[in-house]
Coordinates of C-alpha atoms in Angstrom, one line a residue:
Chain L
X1 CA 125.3 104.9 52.5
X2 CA 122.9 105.6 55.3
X3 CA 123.5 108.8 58.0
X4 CA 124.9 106.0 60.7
X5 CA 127.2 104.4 58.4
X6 CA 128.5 107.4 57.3
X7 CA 129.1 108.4 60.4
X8 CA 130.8 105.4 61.5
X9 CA 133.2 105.3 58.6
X10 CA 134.0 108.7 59.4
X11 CA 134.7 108.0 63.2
X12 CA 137.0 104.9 62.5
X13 CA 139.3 106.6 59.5
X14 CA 139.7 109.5 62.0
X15 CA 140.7 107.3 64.9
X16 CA 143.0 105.5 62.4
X17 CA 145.0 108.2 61.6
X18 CA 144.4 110.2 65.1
X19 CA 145.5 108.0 67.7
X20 CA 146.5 111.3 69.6
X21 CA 144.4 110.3 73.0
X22 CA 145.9 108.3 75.6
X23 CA 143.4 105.5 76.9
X24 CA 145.4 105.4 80.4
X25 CA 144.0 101.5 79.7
X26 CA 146.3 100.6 82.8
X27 CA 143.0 102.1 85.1
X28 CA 140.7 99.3 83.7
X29 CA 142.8 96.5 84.6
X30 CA 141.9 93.9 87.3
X31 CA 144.4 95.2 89.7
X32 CA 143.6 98.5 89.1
X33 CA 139.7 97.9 89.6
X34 CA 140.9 95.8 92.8
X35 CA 141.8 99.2 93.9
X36 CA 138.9 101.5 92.7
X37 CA 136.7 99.1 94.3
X38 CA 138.3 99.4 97.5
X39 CA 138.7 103.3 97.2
X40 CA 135.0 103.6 96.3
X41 CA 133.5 101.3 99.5
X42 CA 135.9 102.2 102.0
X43 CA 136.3 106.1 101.5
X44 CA 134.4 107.4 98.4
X45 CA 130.9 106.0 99.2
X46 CA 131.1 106.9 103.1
X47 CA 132.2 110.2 102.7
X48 CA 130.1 110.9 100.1
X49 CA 127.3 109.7 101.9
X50 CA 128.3 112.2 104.7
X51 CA 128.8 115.1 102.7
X52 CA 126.1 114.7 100.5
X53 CA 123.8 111.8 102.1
X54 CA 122.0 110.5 98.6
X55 CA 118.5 109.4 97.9
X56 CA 118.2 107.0 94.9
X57 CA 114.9 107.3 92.9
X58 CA 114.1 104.4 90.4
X59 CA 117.0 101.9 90.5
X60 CA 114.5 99.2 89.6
X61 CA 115.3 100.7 86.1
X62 CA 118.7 99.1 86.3
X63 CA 117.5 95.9 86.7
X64 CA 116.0 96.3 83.0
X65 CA 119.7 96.3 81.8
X66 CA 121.2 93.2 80.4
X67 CA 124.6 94.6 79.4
X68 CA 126.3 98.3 79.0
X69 CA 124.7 101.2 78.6
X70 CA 125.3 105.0 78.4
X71 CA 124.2 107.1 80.9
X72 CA 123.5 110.1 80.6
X73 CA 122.8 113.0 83.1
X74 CA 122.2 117.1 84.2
X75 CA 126.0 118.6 84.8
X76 CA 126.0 120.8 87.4
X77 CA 129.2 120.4 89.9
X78 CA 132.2 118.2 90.1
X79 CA 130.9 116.2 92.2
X80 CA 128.3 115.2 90.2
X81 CA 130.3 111.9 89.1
X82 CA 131.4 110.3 92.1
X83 CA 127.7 111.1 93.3
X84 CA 126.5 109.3 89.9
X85 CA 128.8 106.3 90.7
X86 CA 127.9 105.7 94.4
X87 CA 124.2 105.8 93.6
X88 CA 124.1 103.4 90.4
X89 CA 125.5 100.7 92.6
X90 CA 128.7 98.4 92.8
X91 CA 126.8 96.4 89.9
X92 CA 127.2 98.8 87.7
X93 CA 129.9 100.7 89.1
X94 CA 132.3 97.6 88.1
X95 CA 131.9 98.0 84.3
X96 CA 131.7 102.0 84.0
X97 CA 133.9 104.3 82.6
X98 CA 133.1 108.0 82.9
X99 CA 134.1 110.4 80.5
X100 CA 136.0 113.2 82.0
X101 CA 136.7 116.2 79.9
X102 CA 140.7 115.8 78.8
X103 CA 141.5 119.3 79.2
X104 CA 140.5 119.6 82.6
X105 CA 141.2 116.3 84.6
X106 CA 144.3 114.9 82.4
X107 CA 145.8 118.9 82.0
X108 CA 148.5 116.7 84.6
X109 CA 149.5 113.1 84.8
X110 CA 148.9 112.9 88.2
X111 CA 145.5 114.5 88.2
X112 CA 144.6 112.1 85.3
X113 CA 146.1 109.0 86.8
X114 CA 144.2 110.0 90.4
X115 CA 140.9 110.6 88.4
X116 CA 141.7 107.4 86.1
X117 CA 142.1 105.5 89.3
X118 CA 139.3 106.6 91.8
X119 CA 136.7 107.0 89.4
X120 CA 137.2 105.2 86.7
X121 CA 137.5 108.1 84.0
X122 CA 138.7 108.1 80.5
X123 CA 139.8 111.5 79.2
X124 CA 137.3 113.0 76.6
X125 CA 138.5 115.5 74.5
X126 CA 135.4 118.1 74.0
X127 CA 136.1 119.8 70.7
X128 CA 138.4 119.3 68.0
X129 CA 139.3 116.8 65.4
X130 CA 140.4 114.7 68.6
X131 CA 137.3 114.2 70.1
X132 CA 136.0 111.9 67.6
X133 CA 139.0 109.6 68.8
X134 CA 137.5 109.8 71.9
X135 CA 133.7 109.0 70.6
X136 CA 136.1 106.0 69.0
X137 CA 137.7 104.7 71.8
X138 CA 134.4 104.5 74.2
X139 CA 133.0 102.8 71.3
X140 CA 135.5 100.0 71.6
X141 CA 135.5 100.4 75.6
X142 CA 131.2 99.6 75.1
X143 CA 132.1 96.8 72.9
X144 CA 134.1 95.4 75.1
X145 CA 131.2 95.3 78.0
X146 CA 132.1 98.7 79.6
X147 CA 129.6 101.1 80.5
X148 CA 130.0 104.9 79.7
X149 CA 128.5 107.9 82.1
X150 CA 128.6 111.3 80.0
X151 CA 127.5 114.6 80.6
X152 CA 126.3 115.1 77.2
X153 CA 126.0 119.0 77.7
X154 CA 129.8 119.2 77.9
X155 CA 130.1 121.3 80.7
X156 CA 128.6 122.1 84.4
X157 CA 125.8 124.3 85.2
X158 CA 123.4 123.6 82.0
X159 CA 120.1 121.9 83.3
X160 CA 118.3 119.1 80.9
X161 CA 118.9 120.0 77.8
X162 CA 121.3 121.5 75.0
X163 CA 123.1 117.9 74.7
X164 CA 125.8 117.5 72.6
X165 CA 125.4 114.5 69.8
X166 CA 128.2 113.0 71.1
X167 CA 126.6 110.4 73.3
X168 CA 123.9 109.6 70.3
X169 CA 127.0 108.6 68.2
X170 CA 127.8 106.1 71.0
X171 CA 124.7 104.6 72.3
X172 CA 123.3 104.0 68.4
X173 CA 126.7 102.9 66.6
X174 CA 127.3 100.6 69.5
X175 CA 123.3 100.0 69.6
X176 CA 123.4 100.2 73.7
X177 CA 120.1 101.4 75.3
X178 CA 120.6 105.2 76.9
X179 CA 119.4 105.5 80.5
X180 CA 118.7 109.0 81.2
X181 CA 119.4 110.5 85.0
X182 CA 119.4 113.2 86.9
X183 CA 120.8 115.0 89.3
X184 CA 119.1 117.2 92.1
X185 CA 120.5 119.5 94.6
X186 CA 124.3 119.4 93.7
X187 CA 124.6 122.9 92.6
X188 CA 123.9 123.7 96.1
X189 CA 126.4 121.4 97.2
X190 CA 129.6 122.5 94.7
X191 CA 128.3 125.0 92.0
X192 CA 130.7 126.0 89.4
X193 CA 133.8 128.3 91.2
X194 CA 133.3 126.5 94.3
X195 CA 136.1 123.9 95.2
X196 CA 135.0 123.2 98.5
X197 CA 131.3 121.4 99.3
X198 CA 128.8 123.0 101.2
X199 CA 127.2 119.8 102.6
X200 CA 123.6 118.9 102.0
X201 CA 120.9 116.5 100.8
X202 CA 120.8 115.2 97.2
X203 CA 118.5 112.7 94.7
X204 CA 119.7 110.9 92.3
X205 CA 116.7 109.8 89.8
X206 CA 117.3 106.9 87.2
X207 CA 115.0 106.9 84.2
X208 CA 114.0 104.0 81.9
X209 CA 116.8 102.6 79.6
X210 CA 115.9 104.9 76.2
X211 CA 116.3 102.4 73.2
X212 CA 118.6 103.5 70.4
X213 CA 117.2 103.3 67.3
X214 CA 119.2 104.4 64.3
X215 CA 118.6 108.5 64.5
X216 CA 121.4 110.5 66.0
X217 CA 118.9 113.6 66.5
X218 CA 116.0 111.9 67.8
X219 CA 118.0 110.2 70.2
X220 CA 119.4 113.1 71.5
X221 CA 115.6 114.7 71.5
X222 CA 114.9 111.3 73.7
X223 CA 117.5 111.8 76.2
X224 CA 116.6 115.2 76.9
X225 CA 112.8 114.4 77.0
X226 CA 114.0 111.3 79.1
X227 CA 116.2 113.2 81.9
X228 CA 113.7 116.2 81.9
X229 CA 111.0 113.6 83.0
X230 CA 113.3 112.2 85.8
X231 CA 113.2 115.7 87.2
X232 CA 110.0 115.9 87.1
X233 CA 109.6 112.7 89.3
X234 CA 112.1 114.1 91.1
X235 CA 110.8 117.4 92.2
X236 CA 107.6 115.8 92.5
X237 CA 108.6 113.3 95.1
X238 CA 107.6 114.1 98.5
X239 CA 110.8 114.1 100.3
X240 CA 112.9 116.8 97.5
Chain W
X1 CA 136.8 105.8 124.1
X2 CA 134.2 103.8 122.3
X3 CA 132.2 101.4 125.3
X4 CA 130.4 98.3 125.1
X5 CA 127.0 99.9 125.2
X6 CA 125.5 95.7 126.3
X7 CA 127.7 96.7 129.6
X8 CA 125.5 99.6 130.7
X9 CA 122.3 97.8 132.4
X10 CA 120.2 100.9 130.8
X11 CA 121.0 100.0 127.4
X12 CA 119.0 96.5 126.2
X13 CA 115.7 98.5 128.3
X14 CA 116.4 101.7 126.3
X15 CA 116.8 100.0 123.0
X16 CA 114.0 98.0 123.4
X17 CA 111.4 100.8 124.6
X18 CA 112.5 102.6 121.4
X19 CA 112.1 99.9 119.0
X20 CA 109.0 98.9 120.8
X21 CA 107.8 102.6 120.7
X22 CA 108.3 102.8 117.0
X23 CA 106.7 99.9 116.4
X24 CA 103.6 100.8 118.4
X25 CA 103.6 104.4 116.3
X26 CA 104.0 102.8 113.0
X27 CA 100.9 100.1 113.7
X28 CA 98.8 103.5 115.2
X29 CA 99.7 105.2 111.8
X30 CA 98.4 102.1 110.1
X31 CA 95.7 101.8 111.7
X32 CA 94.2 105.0 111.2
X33 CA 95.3 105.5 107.9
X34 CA 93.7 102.4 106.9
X35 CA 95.3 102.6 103.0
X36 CA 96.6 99.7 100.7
X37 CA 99.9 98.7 101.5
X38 CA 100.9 99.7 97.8
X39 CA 99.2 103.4 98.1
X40 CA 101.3 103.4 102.2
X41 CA 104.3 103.1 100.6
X42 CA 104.3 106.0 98.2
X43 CA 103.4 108.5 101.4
X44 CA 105.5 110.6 103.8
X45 CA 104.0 109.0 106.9
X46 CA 105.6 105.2 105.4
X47 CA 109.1 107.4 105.0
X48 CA 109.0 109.3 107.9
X49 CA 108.3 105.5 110.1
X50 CA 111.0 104.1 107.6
X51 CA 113.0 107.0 108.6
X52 CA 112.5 106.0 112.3
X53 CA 114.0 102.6 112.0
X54 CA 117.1 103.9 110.9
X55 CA 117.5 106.7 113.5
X56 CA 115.6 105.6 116.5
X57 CA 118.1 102.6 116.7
X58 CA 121.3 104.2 115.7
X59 CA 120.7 107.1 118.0
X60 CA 120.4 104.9 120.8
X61 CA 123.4 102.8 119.6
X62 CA 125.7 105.7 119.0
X63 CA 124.9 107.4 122.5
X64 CA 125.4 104.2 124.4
X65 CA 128.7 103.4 122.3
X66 CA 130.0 106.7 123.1
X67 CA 133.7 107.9 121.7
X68 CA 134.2 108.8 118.4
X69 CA 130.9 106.9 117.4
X70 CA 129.1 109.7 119.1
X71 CA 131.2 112.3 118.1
X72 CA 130.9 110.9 114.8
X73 CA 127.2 111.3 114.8
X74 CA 127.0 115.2 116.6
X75 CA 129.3 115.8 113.4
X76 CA 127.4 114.9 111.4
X77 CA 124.4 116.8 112.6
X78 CA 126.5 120.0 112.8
X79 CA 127.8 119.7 109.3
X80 CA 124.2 119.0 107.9
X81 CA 122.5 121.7 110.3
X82 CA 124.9 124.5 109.4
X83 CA 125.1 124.0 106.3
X84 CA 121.1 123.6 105.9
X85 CA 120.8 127.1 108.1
X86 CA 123.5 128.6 106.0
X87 CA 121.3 127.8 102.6
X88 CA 118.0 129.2 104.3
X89 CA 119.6 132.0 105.8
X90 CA 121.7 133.0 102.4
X91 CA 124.9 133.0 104.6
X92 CA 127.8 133.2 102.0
X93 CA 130.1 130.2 101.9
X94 CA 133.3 131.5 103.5
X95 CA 130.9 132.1 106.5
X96 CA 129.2 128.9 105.9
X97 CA 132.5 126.9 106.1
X98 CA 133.1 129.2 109.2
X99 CA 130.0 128.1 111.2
X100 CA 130.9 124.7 110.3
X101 CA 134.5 124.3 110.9
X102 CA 133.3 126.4 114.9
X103 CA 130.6 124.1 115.5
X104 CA 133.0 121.1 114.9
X105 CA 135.5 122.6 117.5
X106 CA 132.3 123.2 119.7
X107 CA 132.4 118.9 119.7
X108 CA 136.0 119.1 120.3
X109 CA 136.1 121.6 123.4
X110 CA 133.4 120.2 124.7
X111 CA 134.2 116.3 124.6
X112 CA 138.2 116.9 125.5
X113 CA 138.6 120.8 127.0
X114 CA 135.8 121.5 129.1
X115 CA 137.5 124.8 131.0
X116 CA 137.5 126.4 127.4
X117 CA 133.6 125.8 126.2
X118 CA 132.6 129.5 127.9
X119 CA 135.2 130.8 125.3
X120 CA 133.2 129.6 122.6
X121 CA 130.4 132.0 121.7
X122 CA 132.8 134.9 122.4
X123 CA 135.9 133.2 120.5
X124 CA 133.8 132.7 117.9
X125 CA 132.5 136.2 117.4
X126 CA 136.4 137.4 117.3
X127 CA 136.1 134.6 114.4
X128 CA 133.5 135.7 112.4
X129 CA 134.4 139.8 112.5
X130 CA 137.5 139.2 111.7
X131 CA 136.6 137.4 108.3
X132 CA 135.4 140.9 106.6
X133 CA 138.3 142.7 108.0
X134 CA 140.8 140.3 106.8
X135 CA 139.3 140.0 103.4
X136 CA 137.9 144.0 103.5
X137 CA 135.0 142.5 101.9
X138 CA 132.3 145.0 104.2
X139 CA 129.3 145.3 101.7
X140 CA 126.4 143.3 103.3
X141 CA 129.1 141.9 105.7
X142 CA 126.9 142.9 109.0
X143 CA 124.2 140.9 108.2
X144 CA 126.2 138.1 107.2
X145 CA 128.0 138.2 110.7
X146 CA 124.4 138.7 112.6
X147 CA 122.9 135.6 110.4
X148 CA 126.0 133.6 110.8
X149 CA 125.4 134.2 114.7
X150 CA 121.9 133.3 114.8
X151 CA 123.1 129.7 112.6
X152 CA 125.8 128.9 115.5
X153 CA 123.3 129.8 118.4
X154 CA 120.9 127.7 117.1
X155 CA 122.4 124.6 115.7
X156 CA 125.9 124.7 117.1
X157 CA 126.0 126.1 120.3
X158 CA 123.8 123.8 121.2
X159 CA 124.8 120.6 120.0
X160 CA 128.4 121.5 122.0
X161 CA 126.0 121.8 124.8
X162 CA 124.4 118.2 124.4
X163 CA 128.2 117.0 124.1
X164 CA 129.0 118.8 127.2
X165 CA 126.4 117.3 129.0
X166 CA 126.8 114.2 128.3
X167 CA 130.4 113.6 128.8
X168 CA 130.8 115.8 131.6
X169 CA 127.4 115.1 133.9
X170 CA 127.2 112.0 135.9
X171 CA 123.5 111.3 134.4
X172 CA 124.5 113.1 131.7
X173 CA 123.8 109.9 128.8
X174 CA 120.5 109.5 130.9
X175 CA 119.6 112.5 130.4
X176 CA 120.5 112.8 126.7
X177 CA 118.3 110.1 125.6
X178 CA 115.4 110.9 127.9
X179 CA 115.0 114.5 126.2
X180 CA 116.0 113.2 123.0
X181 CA 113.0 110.5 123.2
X182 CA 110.6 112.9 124.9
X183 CA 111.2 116.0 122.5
X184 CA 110.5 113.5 119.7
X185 CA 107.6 112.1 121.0
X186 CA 106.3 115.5 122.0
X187 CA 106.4 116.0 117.9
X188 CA 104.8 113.2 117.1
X189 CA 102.0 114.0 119.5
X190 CA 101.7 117.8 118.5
X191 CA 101.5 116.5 114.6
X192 CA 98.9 113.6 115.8
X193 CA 96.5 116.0 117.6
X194 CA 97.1 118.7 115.7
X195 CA 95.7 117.0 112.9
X196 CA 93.1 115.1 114.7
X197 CA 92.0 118.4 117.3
X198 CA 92.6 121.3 115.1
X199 CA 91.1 124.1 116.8
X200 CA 92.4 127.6 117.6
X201 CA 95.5 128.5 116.3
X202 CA 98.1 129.4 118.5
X203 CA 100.0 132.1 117.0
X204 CA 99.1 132.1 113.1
X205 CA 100.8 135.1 112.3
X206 CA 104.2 133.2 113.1
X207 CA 102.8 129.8 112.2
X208 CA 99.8 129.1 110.3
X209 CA 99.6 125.4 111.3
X210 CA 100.0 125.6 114.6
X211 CA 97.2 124.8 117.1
X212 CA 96.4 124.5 120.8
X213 CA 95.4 121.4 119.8
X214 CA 98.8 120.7 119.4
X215 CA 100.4 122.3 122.1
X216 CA 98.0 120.0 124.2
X217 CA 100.1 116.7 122.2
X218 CA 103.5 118.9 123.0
X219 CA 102.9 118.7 126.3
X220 CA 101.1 114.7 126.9
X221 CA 103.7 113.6 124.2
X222 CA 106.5 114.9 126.5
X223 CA 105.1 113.4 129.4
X224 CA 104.2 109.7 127.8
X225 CA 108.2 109.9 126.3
X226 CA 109.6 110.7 130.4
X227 CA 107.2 108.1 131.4
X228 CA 108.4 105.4 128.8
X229 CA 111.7 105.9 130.1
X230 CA 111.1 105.9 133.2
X231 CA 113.9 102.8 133.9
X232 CA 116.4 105.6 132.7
X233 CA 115.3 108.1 135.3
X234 CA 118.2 108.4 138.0
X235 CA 117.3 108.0 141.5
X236 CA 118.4 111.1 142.6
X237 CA 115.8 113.5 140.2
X238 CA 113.0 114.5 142.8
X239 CA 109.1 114.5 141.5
X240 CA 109.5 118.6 140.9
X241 CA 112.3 118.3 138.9
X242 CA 110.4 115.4 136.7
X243 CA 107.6 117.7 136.3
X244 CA 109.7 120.7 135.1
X245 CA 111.6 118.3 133.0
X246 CA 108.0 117.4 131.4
X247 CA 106.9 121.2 131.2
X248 CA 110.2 122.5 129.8
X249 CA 110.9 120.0 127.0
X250 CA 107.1 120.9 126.2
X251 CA 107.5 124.6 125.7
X252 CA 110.5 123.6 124.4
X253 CA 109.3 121.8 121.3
X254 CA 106.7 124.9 121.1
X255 CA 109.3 127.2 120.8
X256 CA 111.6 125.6 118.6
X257 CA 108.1 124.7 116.3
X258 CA 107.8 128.6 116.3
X259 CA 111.1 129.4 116.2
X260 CA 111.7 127.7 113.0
X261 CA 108.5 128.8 111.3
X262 CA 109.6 132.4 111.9
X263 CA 112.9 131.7 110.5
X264 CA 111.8 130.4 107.2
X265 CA 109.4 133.0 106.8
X266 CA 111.7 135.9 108.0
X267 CA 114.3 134.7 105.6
X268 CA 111.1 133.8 102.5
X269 CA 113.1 130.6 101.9
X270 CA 111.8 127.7 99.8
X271 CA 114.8 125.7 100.4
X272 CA 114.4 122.3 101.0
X273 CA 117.1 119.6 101.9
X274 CA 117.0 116.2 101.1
X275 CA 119.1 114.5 103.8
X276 CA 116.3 112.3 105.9
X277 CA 113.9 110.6 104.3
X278 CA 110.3 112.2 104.9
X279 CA 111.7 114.8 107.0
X280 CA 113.9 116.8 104.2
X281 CA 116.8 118.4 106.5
X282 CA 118.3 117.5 109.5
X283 CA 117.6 120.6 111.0
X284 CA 113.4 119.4 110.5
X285 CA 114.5 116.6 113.0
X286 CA 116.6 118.3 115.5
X287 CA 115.6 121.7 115.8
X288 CA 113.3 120.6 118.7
X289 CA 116.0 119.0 120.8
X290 CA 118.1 121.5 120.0
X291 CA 116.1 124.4 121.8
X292 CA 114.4 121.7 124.3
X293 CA 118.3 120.7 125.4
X294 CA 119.9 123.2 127.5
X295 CA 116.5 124.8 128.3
X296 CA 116.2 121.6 130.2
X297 CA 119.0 121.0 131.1
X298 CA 119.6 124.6 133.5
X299 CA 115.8 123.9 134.4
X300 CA 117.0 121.2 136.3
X301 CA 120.0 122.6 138.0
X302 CA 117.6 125.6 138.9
X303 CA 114.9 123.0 140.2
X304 CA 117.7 121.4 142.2
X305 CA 119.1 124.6 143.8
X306 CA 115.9 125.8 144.5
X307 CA 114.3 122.0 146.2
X308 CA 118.1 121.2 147.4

């Protein structure tokens, strides 16, 4: 039995007899996307774009995707989602689930059901026997045409690399292409211990879909080569 | 209240000497540059001009709508340039959020309560002392209180002062967009002969860059943007006052050029914003107007008192 098939037989015996992680499936329904696109346009995406007025490097990338993907980016404040969502673009916005760490945004039912509806998150549990229910149940969410942002480095203030496997296990076992980003200027904006922004300027750069192949490691090795060279582009553009 | 800004006669002449001005300055850019389109594209001169096409029109908009379009607008220059000075000056957050949350009552006070706005600067000082006595946080906490200071009179001070003006002087929207055109064009020109001119440097201890080669474009720049707008002149101005209008919104642009040079080297910042494209921060764009404003704006009353 090969590494990924392994792997995968692992993952879907655990999620069998683990189904400990609510899916809060009610936030992807069509009503419920009704109202997270209405949220997003009419208050999200203008205040964001007040607060923290975003420029968008390398969205022709996007247009070389033909169905879901993981993204995968730099974590450095909580606002680093919403900022993700607003620049990737109401095509891709409408089929993307984010993965929001469960013991911070669901540690309440209303702060989960507000994050669930307004963003789109699905709770992510970060360590434990549990999380590979979560790895699971984005699986299923990509084969069903859903898109997954992660922040494979599991928590805010790391820069480009240091990424969890996590996101590998996705992108290969579902065999959706990995588009690396990342994020400029947010830790300014709302660093770790701040709870209030600091308004200011940020980039968002979007790197070239990263094809899966059938190594865990090497596609982790990929992602970080791939979101190290968006920063490059990134700090070498003339306006960052 | 929000206006129809195709009421005001001034506004379709306005709007169209901008757009036409922009225009004119993006085919003079392409012109001398004389680069492929492709190679254009990828520089900061093809931003900045794409940069102009959004703001040149929108400013014009937003002044002529008025109401909380306006306001909406000074906000959001007040946010940005705080918050960009706070970052270059090293200003802690709580004082940050302080200049901020000031500034944006500066808008307030000046749009709706007019007999408070001399309150301001002083009101504000109580403000700001009083954040390291309530919180007994004193280490470093007088030169967070003098930075903080310098932050609201530079940025906000004077954008409560362009609010002021414009609500509460009868030519006051004239007036507005006449500086505002004239300090940008002033820029423009500095930048343009600068570059072309060079020569001596003016004061390269302060600013390296800066020539008299440019001061020259300050001050023709100033007087090609008043003469551009001539139509939005009021009647009433005499010639002297249009002269010191030209001089001051010069110097002006000179000083706020020096001003912020000195200020990123006193402070040895690298910190760069991102907010306009080709520009970086907001500050980059407005620093100008914002010194040119109210030195302008008492140079006129003083030219009036003095000519009657």
């Amino acid at each position: 039995m090969s590494e990924r098939e392994q792997s995968q037989s692992a993952r879907a015996g655990s999620s069998r007899r683990r189904g400990t992680v609510p899916t809060w499936s009610w936030a992807r329904t069509p009503p419920a996307r009704l109202v997270r696109s209405g949220i997003q346009y009419g208050a999200l995406v203008p205040l964001l774009k007040f607060i923290s007025p975003f420029t968008v490097i390398g969205k022709r990338n996007l247009a070389k995707l033909d169905g879901p993907a993981v993204f995968v980016a730099n974590h450095q404040s909580h606002f680093d989602a919403p900022i993700c969502l607003a620049a990737l673009g109401g095509r891709v916005r409408r089929r993307l689930v984010v993965a929001a760490a469960a013991d911070y945004f669901y540690s309440s039912a209303v702060k989960g059901a507000a994050a669930s509806l307004a963003l789109g998150t699905v709770p992510f549990v970060r360590s434990g026997g549990s999380s590979r229910d979560s790895l699971q149940f984005l699986k299923d969410l990509v084969g069903k045409g859903w898109s997954v942002l992660i922040f494979p480095s599991g928590t805010r203030g790391t820069g480009a690399s240091g990424f969890k496997k996590g996101f590998a296990y996705l992108a290969i076992d579902a065999q959706v292409p990995v588009v690396p980003l990342y994020l400029h200027g947010l830790d300014q904006v709302m660093p770790k211990g701040s709870f209030i922004p600091l308004p200011g300027g940020v980039v968002v750069g979007i790197g070239p879909p990263i094809p899966p192949g059938d190594d865990y490691n090497a596609l982790v090795g990929k992602a970080e080569a791939g979101v190290a060279e968006v920063r490059t582009v990134v700090k070498g553009w003339e306006g960052a | 209240m929000p206006r129809n800004p195709f009421a005001n006669p001034l506004f379709l002449p306005v709007f169209l000497r901008v757009m036409l001005l922009i225009v004119v300055g993006l085919a003079a850019v392409l012109l001398a540059q004389r680069r492929s389109l492709k190679v254009w594209r990828r520089s900061t001169l093809f931003l900045r001009a794409r940069t102009w096409f959004v703001i040149g029109p929108l400013f014009v908009l937003a002044v002529f709508i008025g109401g909380f379009v306006a306001f909406l607008l000074a906000t959001f220059v007040v946010v940005q340039g705080c918050s960009e000075f706070a970052r270059i000056a090293g200003i802690e957050r709580r004082y940050a959020y302080l200049l901020i949350l000031w500034g944006e009552l500066g808008l307030l006070v000046a749009a709706l309560a007019r007999d408070f706005f001399g309150f301001l600067p002083f009101g504000f000082f109580i403000a700001l002392t009083l954040l390291p006595i309530l919180s007994g946080q004193i280490t470093d906490a007088h030169r967070q209180v003098a930075d903080t200071l310098v932050g609201y009179v530079f940025v906000a001070l004077p954008m409560a002062y362009i609010v002021l003006v414009k609500s509460a002087e009868p030519y006051g929207l004239e007036f507005l967009v006449i500086v505002t055109v004239a300090v940008a064009l002033s820029d423009i020109a500095a930048y343009a002969t600068g570059s072309a001119l060079r020569g001596r440097k003016l004061m390269p201890r302060v600013d390296p860059t800066k020539t008299w080669g440019g001061v020259l474009g300050n001050l023709v720049g100033a007087a090609v943007g008043v003469g551009w707008l001539w139509v939005a002149v009021p009647p009433e101005w005499s010639v002297a006052a249009v002269v010191v209008l030209v001089l001051v919104i010069a110097f002006g642009s000179v000083w706020a050029d020096l001003t912020g040079s000195f200020i990123q080297r006193a402070f040895r910042t690298e910190v760069r914003s991102t907010v306009i494209l080709g520009y970086g921060g907001v500050l980059n764009r407005v620093d100008s107007l914002l010194m040119a404003f109210p030195l302008s704006y008492f140079a006129l009353i003083l030219v009036d008192k003095l000519v009657g």
